[in-house]
PDB file of C-alpha atoms in Angstrom:
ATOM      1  CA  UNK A 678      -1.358 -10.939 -23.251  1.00 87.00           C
ATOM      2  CA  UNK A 679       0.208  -7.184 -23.403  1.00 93.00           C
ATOM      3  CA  UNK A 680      -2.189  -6.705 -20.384  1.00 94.00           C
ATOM      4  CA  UNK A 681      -0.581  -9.289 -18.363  1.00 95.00           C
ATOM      5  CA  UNK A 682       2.897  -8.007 -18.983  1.00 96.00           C
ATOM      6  CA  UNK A 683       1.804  -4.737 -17.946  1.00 96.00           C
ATOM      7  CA  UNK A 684       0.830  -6.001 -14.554  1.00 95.00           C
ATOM      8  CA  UNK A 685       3.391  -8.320 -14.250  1.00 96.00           C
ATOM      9  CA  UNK A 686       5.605  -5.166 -14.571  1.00 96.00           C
ATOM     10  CA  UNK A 687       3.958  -3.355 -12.331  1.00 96.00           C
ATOM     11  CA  UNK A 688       3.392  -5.317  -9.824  1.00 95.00           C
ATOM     12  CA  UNK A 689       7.137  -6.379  -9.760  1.00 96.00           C
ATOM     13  CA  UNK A 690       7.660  -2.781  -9.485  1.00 97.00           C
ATOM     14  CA  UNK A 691       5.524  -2.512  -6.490  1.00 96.00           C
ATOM     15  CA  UNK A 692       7.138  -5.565  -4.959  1.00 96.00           C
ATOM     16  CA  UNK A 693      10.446  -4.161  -4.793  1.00 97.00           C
ATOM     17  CA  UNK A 694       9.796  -0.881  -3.727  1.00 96.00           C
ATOM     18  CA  UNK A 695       8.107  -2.636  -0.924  1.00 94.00           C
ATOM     19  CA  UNK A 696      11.370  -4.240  -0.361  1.00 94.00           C
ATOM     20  CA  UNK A 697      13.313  -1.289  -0.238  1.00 94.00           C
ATOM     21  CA  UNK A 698      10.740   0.039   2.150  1.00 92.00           C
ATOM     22  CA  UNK A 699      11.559  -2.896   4.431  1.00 89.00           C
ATOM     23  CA  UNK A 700      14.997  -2.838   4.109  1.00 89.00           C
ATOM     24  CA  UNK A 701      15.281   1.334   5.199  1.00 88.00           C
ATOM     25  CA  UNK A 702      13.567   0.002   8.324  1.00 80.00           C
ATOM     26  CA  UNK A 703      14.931   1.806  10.899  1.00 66.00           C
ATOM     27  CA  UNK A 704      14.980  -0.404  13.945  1.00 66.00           C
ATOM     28  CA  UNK A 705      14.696  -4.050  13.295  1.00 65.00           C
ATOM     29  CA  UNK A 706      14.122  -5.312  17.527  1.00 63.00           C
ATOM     30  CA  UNK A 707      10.770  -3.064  17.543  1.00 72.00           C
ATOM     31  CA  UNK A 708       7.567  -5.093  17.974  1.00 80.00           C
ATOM     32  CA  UNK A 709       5.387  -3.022  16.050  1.00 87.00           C
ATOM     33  CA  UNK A 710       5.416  -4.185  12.069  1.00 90.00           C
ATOM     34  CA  UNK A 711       6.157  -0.245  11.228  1.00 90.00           C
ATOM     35  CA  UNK A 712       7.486  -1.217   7.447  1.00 90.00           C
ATOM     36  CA  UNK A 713       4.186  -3.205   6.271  1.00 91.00           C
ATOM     37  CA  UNK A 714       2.127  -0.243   7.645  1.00 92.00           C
ATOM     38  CA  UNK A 715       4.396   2.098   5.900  1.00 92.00           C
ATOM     39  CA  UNK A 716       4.206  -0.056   2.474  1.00 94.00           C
ATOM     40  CA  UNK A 717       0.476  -0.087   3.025  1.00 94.00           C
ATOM     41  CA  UNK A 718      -0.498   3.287   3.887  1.00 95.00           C
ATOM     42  CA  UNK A 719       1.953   4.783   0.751  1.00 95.00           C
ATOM     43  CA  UNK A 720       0.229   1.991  -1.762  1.00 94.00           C
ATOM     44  CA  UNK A 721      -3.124   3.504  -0.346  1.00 94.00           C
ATOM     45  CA  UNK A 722      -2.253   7.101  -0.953  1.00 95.00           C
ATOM     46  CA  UNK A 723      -0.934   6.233  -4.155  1.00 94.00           C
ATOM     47  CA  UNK A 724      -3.899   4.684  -4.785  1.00 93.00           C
ATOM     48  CA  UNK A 725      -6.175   7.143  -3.836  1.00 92.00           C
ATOM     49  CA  UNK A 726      -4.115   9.425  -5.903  1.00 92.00           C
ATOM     50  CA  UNK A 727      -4.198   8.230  -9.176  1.00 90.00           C
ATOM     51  CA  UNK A 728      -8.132   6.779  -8.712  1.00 88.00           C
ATOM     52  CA  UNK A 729      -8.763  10.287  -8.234  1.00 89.00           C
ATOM     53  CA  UNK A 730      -6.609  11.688 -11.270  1.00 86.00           C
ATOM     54  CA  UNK A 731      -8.427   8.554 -13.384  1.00 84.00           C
ATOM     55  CA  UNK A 732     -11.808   9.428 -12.244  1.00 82.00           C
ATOM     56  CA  UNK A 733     -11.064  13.187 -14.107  1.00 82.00           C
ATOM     57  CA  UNK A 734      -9.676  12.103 -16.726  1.00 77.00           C
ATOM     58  CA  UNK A 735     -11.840   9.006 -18.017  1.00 69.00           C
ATOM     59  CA  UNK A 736      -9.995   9.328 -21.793  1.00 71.00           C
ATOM     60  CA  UNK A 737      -7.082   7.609 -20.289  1.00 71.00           C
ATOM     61  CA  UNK A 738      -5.150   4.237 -21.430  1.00 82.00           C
ATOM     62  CA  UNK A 739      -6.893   1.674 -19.447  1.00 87.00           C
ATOM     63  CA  UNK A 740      -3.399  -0.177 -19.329  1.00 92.00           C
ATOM     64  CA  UNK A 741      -1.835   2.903 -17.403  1.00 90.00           C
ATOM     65  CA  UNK A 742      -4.482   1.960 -15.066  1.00 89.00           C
ATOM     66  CA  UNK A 743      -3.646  -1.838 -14.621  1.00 92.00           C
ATOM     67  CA  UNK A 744       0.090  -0.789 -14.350  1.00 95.00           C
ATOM     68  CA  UNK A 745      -0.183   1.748 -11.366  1.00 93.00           C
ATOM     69  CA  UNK A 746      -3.525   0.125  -9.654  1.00 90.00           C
ATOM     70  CA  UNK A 747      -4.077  -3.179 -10.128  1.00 91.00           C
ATOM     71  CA  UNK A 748      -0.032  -4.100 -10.696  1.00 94.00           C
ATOM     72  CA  UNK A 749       2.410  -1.551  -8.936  1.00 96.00           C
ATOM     73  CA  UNK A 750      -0.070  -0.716  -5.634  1.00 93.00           C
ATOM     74  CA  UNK A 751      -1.129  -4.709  -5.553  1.00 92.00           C
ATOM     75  CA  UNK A 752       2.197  -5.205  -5.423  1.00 93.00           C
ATOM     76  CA  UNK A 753       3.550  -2.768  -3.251  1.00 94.00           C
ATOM     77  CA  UNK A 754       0.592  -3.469  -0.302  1.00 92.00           C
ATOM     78  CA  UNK A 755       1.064  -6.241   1.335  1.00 85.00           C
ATOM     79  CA  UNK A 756      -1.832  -8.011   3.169  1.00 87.00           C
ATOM     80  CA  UNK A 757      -0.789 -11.328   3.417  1.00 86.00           C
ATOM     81  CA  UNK A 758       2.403  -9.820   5.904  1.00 87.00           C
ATOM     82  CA  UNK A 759       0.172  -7.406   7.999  1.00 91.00           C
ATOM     83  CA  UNK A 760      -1.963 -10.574   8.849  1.00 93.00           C
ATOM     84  CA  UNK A 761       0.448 -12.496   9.178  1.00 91.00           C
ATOM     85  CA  UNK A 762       2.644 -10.122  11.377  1.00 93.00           C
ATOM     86  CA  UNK A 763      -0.995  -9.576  13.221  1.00 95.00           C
ATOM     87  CA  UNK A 764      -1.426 -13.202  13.807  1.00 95.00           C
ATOM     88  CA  UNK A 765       2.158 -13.263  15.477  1.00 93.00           C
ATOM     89  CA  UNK A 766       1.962 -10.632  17.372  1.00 95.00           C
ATOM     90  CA  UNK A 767      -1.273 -11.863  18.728  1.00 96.00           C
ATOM     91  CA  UNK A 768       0.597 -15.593  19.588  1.00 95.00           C
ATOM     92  CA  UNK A 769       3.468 -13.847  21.060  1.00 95.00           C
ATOM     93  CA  UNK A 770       0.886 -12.412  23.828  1.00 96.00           C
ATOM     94  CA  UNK A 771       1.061  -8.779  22.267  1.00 96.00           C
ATOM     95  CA  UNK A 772      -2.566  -8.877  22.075  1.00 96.00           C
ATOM     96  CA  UNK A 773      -2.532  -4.690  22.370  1.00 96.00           C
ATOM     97  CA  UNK A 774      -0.140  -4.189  19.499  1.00 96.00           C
ATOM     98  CA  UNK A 775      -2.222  -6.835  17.637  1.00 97.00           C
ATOM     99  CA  UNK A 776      -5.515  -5.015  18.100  1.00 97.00           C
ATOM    100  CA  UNK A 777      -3.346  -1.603  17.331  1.00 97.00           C
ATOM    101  CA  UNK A 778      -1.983  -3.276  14.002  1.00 96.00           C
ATOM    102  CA  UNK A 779      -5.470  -3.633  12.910  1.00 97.00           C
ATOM    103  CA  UNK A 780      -7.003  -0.508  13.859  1.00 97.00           C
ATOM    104  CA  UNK A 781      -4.312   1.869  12.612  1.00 96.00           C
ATOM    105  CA  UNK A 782      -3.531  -0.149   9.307  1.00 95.00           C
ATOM    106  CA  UNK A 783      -7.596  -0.452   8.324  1.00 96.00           C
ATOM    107  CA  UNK A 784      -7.593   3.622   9.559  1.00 97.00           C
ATOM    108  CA  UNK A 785      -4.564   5.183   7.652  1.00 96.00           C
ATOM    109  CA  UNK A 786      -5.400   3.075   4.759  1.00 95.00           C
ATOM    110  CA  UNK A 787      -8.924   4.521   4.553  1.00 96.00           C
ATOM    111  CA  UNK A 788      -7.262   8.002   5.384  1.00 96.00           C
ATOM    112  CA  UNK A 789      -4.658   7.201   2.335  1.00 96.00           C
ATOM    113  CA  UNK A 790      -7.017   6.377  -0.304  1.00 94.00           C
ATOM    114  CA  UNK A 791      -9.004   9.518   0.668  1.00 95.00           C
ATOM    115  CA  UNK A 792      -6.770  11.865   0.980  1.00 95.00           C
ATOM    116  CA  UNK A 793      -4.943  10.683  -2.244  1.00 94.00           C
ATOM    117  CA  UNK A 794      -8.047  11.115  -4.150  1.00 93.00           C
ATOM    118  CA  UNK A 795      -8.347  14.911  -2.378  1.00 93.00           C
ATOM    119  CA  UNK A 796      -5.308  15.685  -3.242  1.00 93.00           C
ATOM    120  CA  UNK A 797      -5.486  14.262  -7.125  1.00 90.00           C
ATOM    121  CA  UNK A 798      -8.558  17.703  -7.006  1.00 87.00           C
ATOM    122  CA  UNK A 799      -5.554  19.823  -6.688  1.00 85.00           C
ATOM    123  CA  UNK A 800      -4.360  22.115  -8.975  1.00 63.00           C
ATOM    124  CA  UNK A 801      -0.942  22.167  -8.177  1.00 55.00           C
ATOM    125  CA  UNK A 802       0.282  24.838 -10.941  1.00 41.00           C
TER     126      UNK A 802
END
């Protein structure tokens, strides 16, 4: 049970930090879901982050690792809304930005993950 409150926790952290990333969305009338792909691409590099830092240090509280994986980065990525927000686009007749929405979401996701987990290497003293 304590390992369901810990995700619950975490992923209503996640959730509203994904909020607040939608809300500081500059420019509301642009086509392009920029938010969700900002939300995504940070949950990634987050990700990728502490995967890394967990992969060096394998002694670690497997609850810190439900709370920041599988509860605050669940909750702050948000697939259902970039296919959703891919499936209007694509009905509005923005087939381009649709196509774009998928590439650059699947490619800076990738990108975050990886270069979290580079960066996770670095002694930063």
């Amino acid at each position: 049970m304590k390992q369901v409150i810990i995700v619950f926790v975490g992923g209503g952290l996640g959730s509203l930090a994904r909020y607040c990333v939608t809300r500081l969305s500059a420019n509301r009338l642009m086509k392009f879901p920029y938010a969700t792909l900002t939300s995504n691409v940070l949950s990634c590099l987050i990700m990728g982050l502490f995967l890394g830092y967990f992969l060096q240090k394998s002694s670690l509280n497997e609850n810190l690792k439900l709370f920041v994986i599988t509860g605050f980065c669940g909750g702050f990525s948000t697939y259902s809304t970039y296919t959703l927000e891919t499936i209007n686009l694509y009905k509005d007749n923005h087939i381009g930005m649709a196509l774009l929405n998928i590439l650059i979401n699947f490619s800076l996701c990738v990108a975050g993950i990886l270069a979290g987990m580079y960066l996770s290497k670095l002694k930063l003293a």
